Amino acid sequence: MPRATVIGSGPNGLAAAVSLARAGYSVHVREAAGGIGGGVRSEELTLPGFVHDVCSSVHPVAYASPFFCAFGLDRFDWIIPEAAYAHPLDDGRAAVAWHDIERTAEELGPDGRAWLALLRPLSRHIDGVTDFTGSPLLRFPRHPVTAARFGLRVLEQGTPLAARTFRTPEAQGLIAGVMAHANTALPSLSGAGAGVMLAAHAHAGGWVYPRGGAQHLADVLAADLRAHGGTIETGAHVTDLAALDWGDPDAGDLLMLNTSPRLLLTLPNVPERYARAIRAYRYGAAAAKVDFALDGPVPWANPEVALAPTVHVGGPRTEVWASENAVARGGVSRTPYALTVQASVLDPTRAPEGKHTLWSYIHVPADSDLDATEIITRRIERFAPGFRDRILASHAVTARERVHINPAEIGGDILGGAFTLWQAVKRPVVSPAPWRTPMRGVYLASAATPPGPGVNGMAGWFAARTALADAGEPAELADLFG
């Protein structure tokens, strides 16, 4: 039986592992941390009984992912919020992107038609959006009309034309908040691509998240791996692939890396051209995150914000753009955009009765040592007077410290590499199969390969599928999970 060693137990690593195990490989996963999950771990970071997601929490792309759909969405306990995300403004105003796009448009008033024109065709054809954004760009899309429509909307929102699409602060805030997920200068094509995609998902499957914590995703995948003979070893930090006994590629053994591509450079036989490409692969700005244990719900000035697990604390569009552009220039805005998740508003398992959890991060330059606790507290307090008084405990992680939580987060970059238009094509190399490396039996299966960041398992599946095809054992998702 051929062997497969997978380095890293994030969603992509586990997706590759379960795919290969079901294809007949003897799979062993090595994870640096003390527990599995990578970007989908949950821990009691503040006080006993308060469950915090260490990295990501809300997973709209997972719910639409071909990998997770084939694996079985019903194997997970999903929460589908009625309010996908909210964007508070001053004077008690706020905008909400409801799962129901018609309700969203109605509440946006004069911008309702423009919102529907931007997102209704895409949300109705979310499979086409998922195919286009969840696959390498060097291919002809399966849904060319939807892909073309998506591209036109990205061109519109990623240029100065974006300032003319919406007239109200509410609609402007809603679209700016999702664009800022890309952690890049705004407006930009890469930011618009992320924003339009995420907003379309809000009105399609929704901004779902698993009950009990993001760890639930990793635990279900790991259980399937073990059921098919796979094993997982934690506390096994691999820093030198040359010293790793991962098998014999001549016998069909595989090495899958759910890591930064830089780890490849520790192999002795890396061709110089490929090594130069890996060295040239850029990492972007970072995140400084704070988790809070609260003695009650956040006292948002607008009560509708309390209904949304995800809140973009950014103020008007001008502040969101200024915040992201300050980071792109190497600084931090005095009024930064804070991506905030209050998972406990719909999931009481996250905290003791009557209590709540909340995490928030701001974008900062790579390797920043900024503790964001106070700046985030002030930011939320602006739209939720009294928030400070609800804090029982907090836990901060600086950008510089993030690499110790996840070695793939170089400089604190949580996206697996700078999210630019060029690096959407060159991720980390320009190739129709960038998961394959020049070293026999060695494959990349991380967010540094297409389709990039997001909890969808697709990079892991693409890497596994490429490896199976190279071994003369081509497989489709339906073959393994049908």
PDB file of C-alpha atoms in Angstrom, residues 81-360:
ATOM      1  CA  PRO A  81     -27.645  33.190  10.224  1.00  0.00           C
ATOM      2  CA  GLU A  82     -30.620  35.191   9.034  1.00  0.00           C
ATOM      3  CA  ALA A  83     -28.335  38.227   9.165  1.00  0.00           C
ATOM      4  CA  ALA A  84     -25.159  37.313   7.262  1.00  0.00           C
ATOM      5  CA  TYR A  85     -23.170  40.361   8.335  1.00  0.00           C
ATOM      6  CA  ALA A  86     -23.741  43.849   9.665  1.00  0.00           C
ATOM      7  CA  HIS A  87     -22.012  47.196   9.299  1.00  0.00           C
ATOM      8  CA  PRO A  88     -22.654  49.722  12.093  1.00  0.00           C
ATOM      9  CA  LEU A  89     -22.461  53.450  11.435  1.00  0.00           C
ATOM     10  CA  ASP A  90     -22.577  56.510  13.656  1.00  0.00           C
ATOM     11  CA  ASP A  91     -25.747  57.874  15.267  1.00  0.00           C
ATOM     12  CA  GLY A  92     -27.192  54.403  15.776  1.00  0.00           C
ATOM     13  CA  ARG A  93     -27.460  53.662  12.062  1.00  0.00           C
ATOM     14  CA  ALA A  94     -26.418  50.339  10.570  1.00  0.00           C
ATOM     15  CA  ALA A  95     -26.769  48.222   7.463  1.00  0.00           C
ATOM     16  CA  VAL A  96     -27.406  44.489   7.437  1.00  0.00           C
ATOM     17  CA  ALA A  97     -26.750  42.028   4.614  1.00  0.00           C
ATOM     18  CA  TRP A  98     -29.601  39.639   5.248  1.00  0.00           C
ATOM     19  CA  HIS A  99     -29.581  36.128   3.849  1.00  0.00           C
ATOM     20  CA  ASP A 100     -32.732  37.294   2.040  1.00  0.00           C
ATOM     21  CA  ILE A 101     -31.448  39.611  -0.703  1.00  0.00           C
ATOM     22  CA  GLU A 102     -34.885  41.162  -1.258  1.00  0.00           C
ATOM     23  CA  ARG A 103     -35.051  42.207   2.395  1.00  0.00           C
ATOM     24  CA  THR A 104     -31.559  43.647   2.129  1.00  0.00           C
ATOM     25  CA  ALA A 105     -32.488  45.668  -0.949  1.00  0.00           C
ATOM     26  CA  GLU A 106     -35.679  46.942   0.652  1.00  0.00           C
ATOM     27  CA  GLU A 107     -33.803  48.218   3.701  1.00  0.00           C
ATOM     28  CA  LEU A 108     -31.182  49.898   1.502  1.00  0.00           C
ATOM     29  CA  GLY A 109     -33.874  52.127   0.027  1.00  0.00           C
ATOM     30  CA  PRO A 110     -32.532  54.171  -2.888  1.00  0.00           C
ATOM     31  CA  ASP A 111     -29.579  51.782  -3.262  1.00  0.00           C
ATOM     32  CA  GLY A 112     -31.734  48.663  -3.275  1.00  0.00           C
ATOM     33  CA  ARG A 113     -31.869  48.377  -7.063  1.00  0.00           C
ATOM     34  CA  ALA A 114     -28.125  48.773  -7.391  1.00  0.00           C
ATOM     35  CA  TRP A 115     -27.576  46.093  -4.730  1.00  0.00           C
ATOM     36  CA  LEU A 116     -29.835  43.671  -6.595  1.00  0.00           C
ATOM     37  CA  ALA A 117     -28.147  44.458  -9.912  1.00  0.00           C
ATOM     38  CA  LEU A 118     -24.736  43.771  -8.405  1.00  0.00           C
ATOM     39  CA  LEU A 119     -25.486  40.570  -6.510  1.00  0.00           C
ATOM     40  CA  ARG A 120     -28.770  38.894  -7.420  1.00  0.00           C
ATOM     41  CA  PRO A 121     -27.538  37.308 -10.706  1.00  0.00           C
ATOM     42  CA  LEU A 122     -24.411  36.057  -8.927  1.00  0.00           C
ATOM     43  CA  SER A 123     -26.177  34.696  -5.846  1.00  0.00           C
ATOM     44  CA  ARG A 124     -28.684  32.902  -8.089  1.00  0.00           C
ATOM     45  CA  HIS A 125     -25.801  31.248  -9.941  1.00  0.00           C
ATOM     46  CA  ILE A 126     -23.482  30.709  -6.996  1.00  0.00           C
ATOM     47  CA  ASP A 127     -22.212  27.410  -8.438  1.00  0.00           C
ATOM     48  CA  GLY A 128     -20.752  29.369 -11.348  1.00  0.00           C
ATOM     49  CA  VAL A 129     -19.182  31.891  -8.973  1.00  0.00           C
ATOM     50  CA  THR A 130     -17.743  29.063  -6.875  1.00  0.00           C
ATOM     51  CA  ASP A 131     -16.342  27.332  -9.948  1.00  0.00           C
ATOM     52  CA  PHE A 132     -14.669  30.515 -11.183  1.00  0.00           C
ATOM     53  CA  THR A 133     -13.291  31.769  -7.857  1.00  0.00           C
ATOM     54  CA  GLY A 134     -12.541  28.320  -6.452  1.00  0.00           C
ATOM     55  CA  SER A 135     -10.384  27.063  -9.321  1.00  0.00           C
ATOM     56  CA  PRO A 136      -7.154  28.147 -11.047  1.00  0.00           C
ATOM     57  CA  LEU A 137      -7.589  31.144 -13.327  1.00  0.00           C
ATOM     58  CA  LEU A 138      -5.591  29.386 -16.066  1.00  0.00           C
ATOM     59  CA  ARG A 139      -8.578  27.402 -17.294  1.00  0.00           C
ATOM     60  CA  PHE A 140     -11.787  27.970 -19.208  1.00  0.00           C
ATOM     61  CA  PRO A 141     -14.650  28.382 -16.712  1.00  0.00           C
ATOM     62  CA  ARG A 142     -17.464  25.849 -16.701  1.00  0.00           C
ATOM     63  CA  HIS A 143     -19.998  28.655 -16.422  1.00  0.00           C
ATOM     64  CA  PRO A 144     -18.628  31.322 -18.786  1.00  0.00           C
ATOM     65  CA  VAL A 145     -21.618  33.676 -18.582  1.00  0.00           C
ATOM     66  CA  THR A 146     -21.487  33.817 -14.780  1.00  0.00           C
ATOM     67  CA  ALA A 147     -17.694  34.151 -14.869  1.00  0.00           C
ATOM     68  CA  ALA A 148     -17.976  37.072 -17.294  1.00  0.00           C
ATOM     69  CA  ARG A 149     -20.654  38.721 -15.179  1.00  0.00           C
ATOM     70  CA  PHE A 150     -18.504  38.268 -12.069  1.00  0.00           C
ATOM     71  CA  GLY A 151     -15.486  39.742 -13.844  1.00  0.00           C
ATOM     72  CA  LEU A 152     -17.421  42.809 -14.980  1.00  0.00           C
ATOM     73  CA  ARG A 153     -18.674  43.452 -11.461  1.00  0.00           C
ATOM     74  CA  VAL A 154     -15.153  43.140 -10.113  1.00  0.00           C
ATOM     75  CA  LEU A 155     -13.929  45.660 -12.680  1.00  0.00           C
ATOM     76  CA  GLU A 156     -16.698  48.005 -11.596  1.00  0.00           C
ATOM     77  CA  GLN A 157     -16.066  47.666  -7.842  1.00  0.00           C
ATOM     78  CA  GLY A 158     -12.283  47.464  -8.073  1.00  0.00           C
ATOM     79  CA  THR A 159     -11.782  50.835  -9.742  1.00  0.00           C
ATOM     80  CA  PRO A 160     -12.770  54.437  -8.925  1.00  0.00           C
ATOM     81  CA  LEU A 161     -16.144  53.601 -10.525  1.00  0.00           C
ATOM     82  CA  ALA A 162     -16.958  51.903  -7.213  1.00  0.00           C
ATOM     83  CA  ALA A 163     -17.522  55.320  -5.666  1.00  0.00           C
ATOM     84  CA  ARG A 164     -20.484  55.855  -8.011  1.00  0.00           C
ATOM     85  CA  THR A 165     -22.316  52.539  -7.535  1.00  0.00           C
ATOM     86  CA  PHE A 166     -24.003  53.345  -4.227  1.00  0.00           C
ATOM     87  CA  ARG A 167     -25.186  56.662  -2.844  1.00  0.00           C
ATOM     88  CA  THR A 168     -26.036  55.832   0.772  1.00  0.00           C
ATOM     89  CA  PRO A 169     -23.540  55.261   3.590  1.00  0.00           C
ATOM     90  CA  GLU A 170     -25.337  51.993   4.395  1.00  0.00           C
ATOM     91  CA  ALA A 171     -24.796  50.342   1.003  1.00  0.00           C
ATOM     92  CA  GLN A 172     -21.315  51.826   0.692  1.00  0.00           C
ATOM     93  CA  GLY A 173     -20.406  50.340   4.065  1.00  0.00           C
ATOM     94  CA  LEU A 174     -21.825  46.910   3.255  1.00  0.00           C
ATOM     95  CA  ILE A 175     -19.691  46.476   0.151  1.00  0.00           C
ATOM     96  CA  ALA A 176     -16.574  48.136   1.585  1.00  0.00           C
ATOM     97  CA  GLY A 177     -16.675  45.829   4.612  1.00  0.00           C
ATOM     98  CA  VAL A 178     -16.496  42.652   2.530  1.00  0.00           C
ATOM     99  CA  MET A 179     -13.859  44.086   0.209  1.00  0.00           C
ATOM    100  CA  ALA A 180     -11.638  44.743   3.217  1.00  0.00           C
ATOM    101  CA  HIS A 181     -11.407  41.003   3.937  1.00  0.00           C
ATOM    102  CA  ALA A 182      -8.700  40.887   1.258  1.00  0.00           C
ATOM    103  CA  ASN A 183      -6.283  42.925   3.408  1.00  0.00           C
ATOM    104  CA  THR A 184      -5.109  44.990   0.469  1.00  0.00           C
ATOM    105  CA  ALA A 185      -5.347  48.541  -0.821  1.00  0.00           C
ATOM    106  CA  LEU A 186      -8.839  49.733  -1.738  1.00  0.00           C
ATOM    107  CA  PRO A 187     -10.343  50.058  -4.225  1.00  0.00           C
ATOM    108  CA  SER A 188      -8.514  47.266  -6.021  1.00  0.00           C
ATOM    109  CA  LEU A 189      -9.396  44.367  -8.263  1.00  0.00           C
ATOM    110  CA  SER A 190      -8.278  41.791  -5.708  1.00  0.00           C
ATOM    111  CA  GLY A 191     -10.298  43.458  -2.969  1.00  0.00           C
ATOM    112  CA  ALA A 192     -13.320  43.692  -5.231  1.00  0.00           C
ATOM    113  CA  GLY A 193     -12.982  40.038  -6.190  1.00  0.00           C
ATOM    114  CA  ALA A 194     -13.058  38.971  -2.554  1.00  0.00           C
ATOM    115  CA  GLY A 195     -15.857  41.374  -1.702  1.00  0.00           C
ATOM    116  CA  VAL A 196     -18.197  40.522  -4.563  1.00  0.00           C
ATOM    117  CA  MET A 197     -17.677  36.803  -3.980  1.00  0.00           C
ATOM    118  CA  LEU A 198     -18.370  37.000  -0.246  1.00  0.00           C
ATOM    119  CA  ALA A 199     -21.398  39.250  -0.697  1.00  0.00           C
ATOM    120  CA  ALA A 200     -22.843  36.838  -3.270  1.00  0.00           C
ATOM    121  CA  HIS A 201     -22.414  33.960  -0.820  1.00  0.00           C
ATOM    122  CA  ALA A 202     -24.259  35.964   1.834  1.00  0.00           C
ATOM    123  CA  HIS A 203     -27.413  35.808  -0.297  1.00  0.00           C
ATOM    124  CA  ALA A 204     -26.880  32.235  -1.511  1.00  0.00           C
ATOM    125  CA  GLY A 205     -25.921  29.574   1.038  1.00  0.00           C
ATOM    126  CA  GLY A 206     -25.304  32.178   3.699  1.00  0.00           C
ATOM    127  CA  TRP A 207     -22.422  32.989   6.018  1.00  0.00           C
ATOM    128  CA  VAL A 208     -22.566  29.712   7.896  1.00  0.00           C
ATOM    129  CA  TYR A 209     -20.517  28.547  10.848  1.00  0.00           C
ATOM    130  CA  PRO A 210     -20.361  25.312  12.855  1.00  0.00           C
ATOM    131  CA  ARG A 211     -22.062  24.948  16.207  1.00  0.00           C
ATOM    132  CA  GLY A 212     -19.618  24.506  19.049  1.00  0.00           C
ATOM    133  CA  GLY A 213     -16.643  26.104  17.328  1.00  0.00           C
ATOM    134  CA  ALA A 214     -14.629  25.899  14.132  1.00  0.00           C
ATOM    135  CA  GLN A 215     -12.859  22.899  15.645  1.00  0.00           C
ATOM    136  CA  HIS A 216     -15.964  20.896  14.733  1.00  0.00           C
ATOM    137  CA  LEU A 217     -14.914  20.970  11.054  1.00  0.00           C
ATOM    138  CA  ALA A 218     -11.476  19.543  11.788  1.00  0.00           C
ATOM    139  CA  ASP A 219     -12.853  16.908  14.158  1.00  0.00           C
ATOM    140  CA  VAL A 220     -15.338  15.565  11.593  1.00  0.00           C
ATOM    141  CA  LEU A 221     -12.668  15.396   8.872  1.00  0.00           C
ATOM    142  CA  ALA A 222     -10.200  13.749  11.256  1.00  0.00           C
ATOM    143  CA  ALA A 223     -12.784  11.149  12.261  1.00  0.00           C
ATOM    144  CA  ASP A 224     -13.285  10.231   8.595  1.00  0.00           C
ATOM    145  CA  LEU A 225      -9.536   9.987   8.096  1.00  0.00           C
ATOM    146  CA  ARG A 226      -9.148   7.633  11.049  1.00  0.00           C
ATOM    147  CA  ALA A 227     -12.122   5.571   9.879  1.00  0.00           C
ATOM    148  CA  HIS A 228     -10.184   4.945   6.670  1.00  0.00           C
ATOM    149  CA  GLY A 229      -6.981   3.920   8.436  1.00  0.00           C
ATOM    150  CA  GLY A 230      -5.239   7.296   8.650  1.00  0.00           C
ATOM    151  CA  THR A 231      -3.262   8.512  11.645  1.00  0.00           C
ATOM    152  CA  ILE A 232      -2.527  11.968  13.084  1.00  0.00           C
ATOM    153  CA  GLU A 233       0.489  13.033  15.123  1.00  0.00           C
ATOM    154  CA  THR A 234       0.390  16.377  16.953  1.00  0.00           C
ATOM    155  CA  GLY A 235       3.312  18.314  18.398  1.00  0.00           C
ATOM    156  CA  ALA A 236       5.349  17.267  15.354  1.00  0.00           C
ATOM    157  CA  HIS A 237       6.819  20.484  13.946  1.00  0.00           C
ATOM    158  CA  VAL A 238       8.612  19.792  10.678  1.00  0.00           C
ATOM    159  CA  THR A 239      11.250  22.400   9.851  1.00  0.00           C
ATOM    160  CA  ASP A 240      13.528  20.386   7.553  1.00  0.00           C
ATOM    161  CA  LEU A 241      12.072  18.149   4.857  1.00  0.00           C
ATOM    162  CA  ALA A 242      15.499  16.744   4.078  1.00  0.00           C
ATOM    163  CA  ALA A 243      15.517  15.113   7.506  1.00  0.00           C
ATOM    164  CA  LEU A 244      11.981  13.759   7.159  1.00  0.00           C
ATOM    165  CA  ASP A 245      11.469  10.088   6.364  1.00  0.00           C
ATOM    166  CA  TRP A 246       8.312  10.295   4.279  1.00  0.00           C
ATOM    167  CA  GLY A 247       8.708   7.228   2.113  1.00  0.00           C
ATOM    168  CA  ASP A 248       9.907   6.264  -1.331  1.00  0.00           C
ATOM    169  CA  PRO A 249       8.536   8.256  -4.287  1.00  0.00           C
ATOM    170  CA  ASP A 250       9.595   5.397  -6.597  1.00  0.00           C
ATOM    171  CA  ALA A 251       7.126   3.220  -4.699  1.00  0.00           C
ATOM    172  CA  GLY A 252       4.346   5.766  -5.146  1.00  0.00           C
ATOM    173  CA  ASP A 253       4.672   7.425  -1.741  1.00  0.00           C
ATOM    174  CA  LEU A 254       3.542  11.046  -1.474  1.00  0.00           C
ATOM    175  CA  LEU A 255       4.425  14.119   0.553  1.00  0.00           C
ATOM    176  CA  MET A 256       1.663  16.753   0.866  1.00  0.00           C
ATOM    177  CA  LEU A 257       2.478  20.156   2.327  1.00  0.00           C
ATOM    178  CA  ASN A 258      -0.301  22.179   3.929  1.00  0.00           C
ATOM    179  CA  THR A 259       2.368  24.741   4.757  1.00  0.00           C
ATOM    180  CA  SER A 260       4.132  27.788   3.453  1.00  0.00           C
ATOM    181  CA  PRO A 261       5.917  26.994   0.162  1.00  0.00           C
ATOM    182  CA  ARG A 262       9.136  28.090   1.859  1.00  0.00           C
ATOM    183  CA  LEU A 263       9.357  24.709   3.559  1.00  0.00           C
ATOM    184  CA  LEU A 264      10.043  23.205   0.119  1.00  0.00           C
ATOM    185  CA  LEU A 265      13.392  24.980   0.068  1.00  0.00           C
ATOM    186  CA  THR A 266      14.651  22.600   2.772  1.00  0.00           C
ATOM    187  CA  LEU A 267      14.628  19.759   0.241  1.00  0.00           C
ATOM    188  CA  PRO A 268      18.031  19.071  -1.345  1.00  0.00           C
ATOM    189  CA  ASN A 269      16.911  18.674  -4.963  1.00  0.00           C
ATOM    190  CA  VAL A 270      14.852  21.803  -5.668  1.00  0.00           C
ATOM    191  CA  PRO A 271      15.535  23.098  -9.201  1.00  0.00           C
ATOM    192  CA  GLU A 272      16.914  26.621  -9.098  1.00  0.00           C
ATOM    193  CA  ARG A 273      14.184  28.070 -11.300  1.00  0.00           C
ATOM    194  CA  TYR A 274      11.482  26.740  -8.991  1.00  0.00           C
ATOM    195  CA  ALA A 275      13.419  27.853  -5.912  1.00  0.00           C
ATOM    196  CA  ARG A 276      13.607  31.404  -7.304  1.00  0.00           C
ATOM    197  CA  ALA A 277       9.838  31.408  -7.809  1.00  0.00           C
ATOM    198  CA  ILE A 278       9.263  30.279  -4.217  1.00  0.00           C
ATOM    199  CA  ARG A 279      11.620  32.944  -2.902  1.00  0.00           C
ATOM    200  CA  ALA A 280       9.819  35.562  -4.997  1.00  0.00           C
ATOM    201  CA  TYR A 281       6.389  34.577  -3.660  1.00  0.00           C
ATOM    202  CA  ARG A 282       5.245  37.500  -1.524  1.00  0.00           C
ATOM    203  CA  TYR A 283       3.499  37.556   1.814  1.00  0.00           C
ATOM    204  CA  GLY A 284       1.221  40.419   2.654  1.00  0.00           C
ATOM    205  CA  ALA A 285       0.043  42.461   5.592  1.00  0.00           C
ATOM    206  CA  ALA A 286      -0.990  40.727   8.775  1.00  0.00           C
ATOM    207  CA  ALA A 287      -3.658  40.539  11.458  1.00  0.00           C
ATOM    208  CA  ALA A 288      -3.568  41.459  15.144  1.00  0.00           C
ATOM    209  CA  LYS A 289      -6.371  39.577  16.914  1.00  0.00           C
ATOM    210  CA  VAL A 290      -8.058  39.860  20.287  1.00  0.00           C
ATOM    211  CA  ASP A 291     -10.524  37.440  21.872  1.00  0.00           C
ATOM    212  CA  PHE A 292     -12.922  38.694  24.528  1.00  0.00           C
ATOM    213  CA  ALA A 293     -14.972  36.930  27.189  1.00  0.00           C
ATOM    214  CA  LEU A 294     -18.034  39.079  27.908  1.00  0.00           C
ATOM    215  CA  ASP A 295     -20.526  39.090  30.773  1.00  0.00           C
ATOM    216  CA  GLY A 296     -23.381  39.788  28.357  1.00  0.00           C
ATOM    217  CA  PRO A 297     -24.182  40.613  24.740  1.00  0.00           C
ATOM    218  CA  VAL A 298     -22.452  43.522  23.021  1.00  0.00           C
ATOM    219  CA  PRO A 299     -24.613  46.651  23.598  1.00  0.00           C
ATOM    220  CA  TRP A 300     -24.745  47.737  19.952  1.00  0.00           C
ATOM    221  CA  ALA A 301     -26.415  51.113  19.464  1.00  0.00           C
ATOM    222  CA  ASN A 302     -28.418  49.569  16.637  1.00  0.00           C
ATOM    223  CA  PRO A 303     -30.135  46.372  17.859  1.00  0.00           C
ATOM    224  CA  GLU A 304     -30.082  44.734  14.418  1.00  0.00           C
ATOM    225  CA  VAL A 305     -26.286  44.473  14.644  1.00  0.00           C
ATOM    226  CA  ALA A 306     -26.768  42.068  17.553  1.00  0.00           C
ATOM    227  CA  LEU A 307     -28.426  39.605  15.143  1.00  0.00           C
ATOM    228  CA  ALA A 308     -25.368  39.213  12.917  1.00  0.00           C
ATOM    229  CA  PRO A 309     -22.526  36.890  13.963  1.00  0.00           C
ATOM    230  CA  THR A 310     -20.146  38.815  11.668  1.00  0.00           C
ATOM    231  CA  VAL A 311     -19.793  42.571  12.109  1.00  0.00           C
ATOM    232  CA  HIS A 312     -17.562  44.845  10.059  1.00  0.00           C
ATOM    233  CA  VAL A 313     -16.614  47.599  12.487  1.00  0.00           C
ATOM    234  CA  GLY A 314     -15.330  50.092   9.992  1.00  0.00           C
ATOM    235  CA  GLY A 315     -17.512  53.176   9.929  1.00  0.00           C
ATOM    236  CA  PRO A 316     -18.188  54.911   6.615  1.00  0.00           C
ATOM    237  CA  ARG A 317     -16.592  53.693   3.407  1.00  0.00           C
ATOM    238  CA  THR A 318     -14.008  56.475   3.479  1.00  0.00           C
ATOM    239  CA  GLU A 319     -12.721  55.161   6.834  1.00  0.00           C
ATOM    240  CA  VAL A 320     -12.620  51.560   5.618  1.00  0.00           C
ATOM    241  CA  TRP A 321     -10.659  52.506   2.514  1.00  0.00           C
ATOM    242  CA  ALA A 322      -8.333  54.785   4.481  1.00  0.00           C
ATOM    243  CA  SER A 323      -7.706  52.035   7.029  1.00  0.00           C
ATOM    244  CA  GLU A 324      -6.737  49.441   4.428  1.00  0.00           C
ATOM    245  CA  ASN A 325      -4.630  51.907   2.458  1.00  0.00           C
ATOM    246  CA  ALA A 326      -2.742  52.905   5.607  1.00  0.00           C
ATOM    247  CA  VAL A 327      -1.766  49.260   6.159  1.00  0.00           C
ATOM    248  CA  ALA A 328      -0.752  48.921   2.508  1.00  0.00           C
ATOM    249  CA  ARG A 329       1.624  51.847   3.093  1.00  0.00           C
ATOM    250  CA  GLY A 330       3.103  50.169   6.171  1.00  0.00           C
ATOM    251  CA  GLY A 331       1.120  51.912   8.915  1.00  0.00           C
ATOM    252  CA  VAL A 332      -2.036  51.526  10.993  1.00  0.00           C
ATOM    253  CA  SER A 333      -5.005  53.869  10.856  1.00  0.00           C
ATOM    254  CA  ARG A 334      -6.161  55.562  14.046  1.00  0.00           C
ATOM    255  CA  THR A 335      -9.667  54.341  13.123  1.00  0.00           C
ATOM    256  CA  PRO A 336      -8.932  50.873  11.744  1.00  0.00           C
ATOM    257  CA  TYR A 337     -11.337  48.442  10.136  1.00  0.00           C
ATOM    258  CA  ALA A 338     -12.008  45.670  12.666  1.00  0.00           C
ATOM    259  CA  LEU A 339     -13.416  42.390  11.413  1.00  0.00           C
ATOM    260  CA  THR A 340     -15.470  41.118  14.339  1.00  0.00           C
ATOM    261  CA  VAL A 341     -17.271  37.844  15.078  1.00  0.00           C
ATOM    262  CA  GLN A 342     -19.758  37.368  17.903  1.00  0.00           C
ATOM    263  CA  ALA A 343     -20.488  33.663  17.351  1.00  0.00           C
ATOM    264  CA  SER A 344     -22.289  33.242  20.656  1.00  0.00           C
ATOM    265  CA  VAL A 345     -25.275  35.353  19.562  1.00  0.00           C
ATOM    266  CA  LEU A 346     -26.630  32.253  17.788  1.00  0.00           C
ATOM    267  CA  ASP A 347     -24.550  29.559  19.494  1.00  0.00           C
ATOM    268  CA  PRO A 348     -24.965  29.383  23.272  1.00  0.00           C
ATOM    269  CA  THR A 349     -22.437  26.515  23.458  1.00  0.00           C
ATOM    270  CA  ARG A 350     -19.630  29.088  23.082  1.00  0.00           C
ATOM    271  CA  ALA A 351     -19.979  30.554  26.608  1.00  0.00           C
ATOM    272  CA  PRO A 352     -21.565  29.934  30.006  1.00  0.00           C
ATOM    273  CA  GLU A 353     -25.251  30.827  30.303  1.00  0.00           C
ATOM    274  CA  GLY A 354     -25.819  34.554  29.872  1.00  0.00           C
ATOM    275  CA  LYS A 355     -22.212  35.163  28.828  1.00  0.00           C
ATOM    276  CA  HIS A 356     -20.769  35.738  25.348  1.00  0.00           C
ATOM    277  CA  THR A 357     -17.600  35.522  23.280  1.00  0.00           C
ATOM    278  CA  LEU A 358     -16.307  37.929  20.661  1.00  0.00           C
ATOM    279  CA  TRP A 359     -13.134  38.126  18.648  1.00  0.00           C
ATOM    280  CA  SER A 360     -11.893  40.930  16.450  1.00  0.00           C
TER     281      SER A 360
END
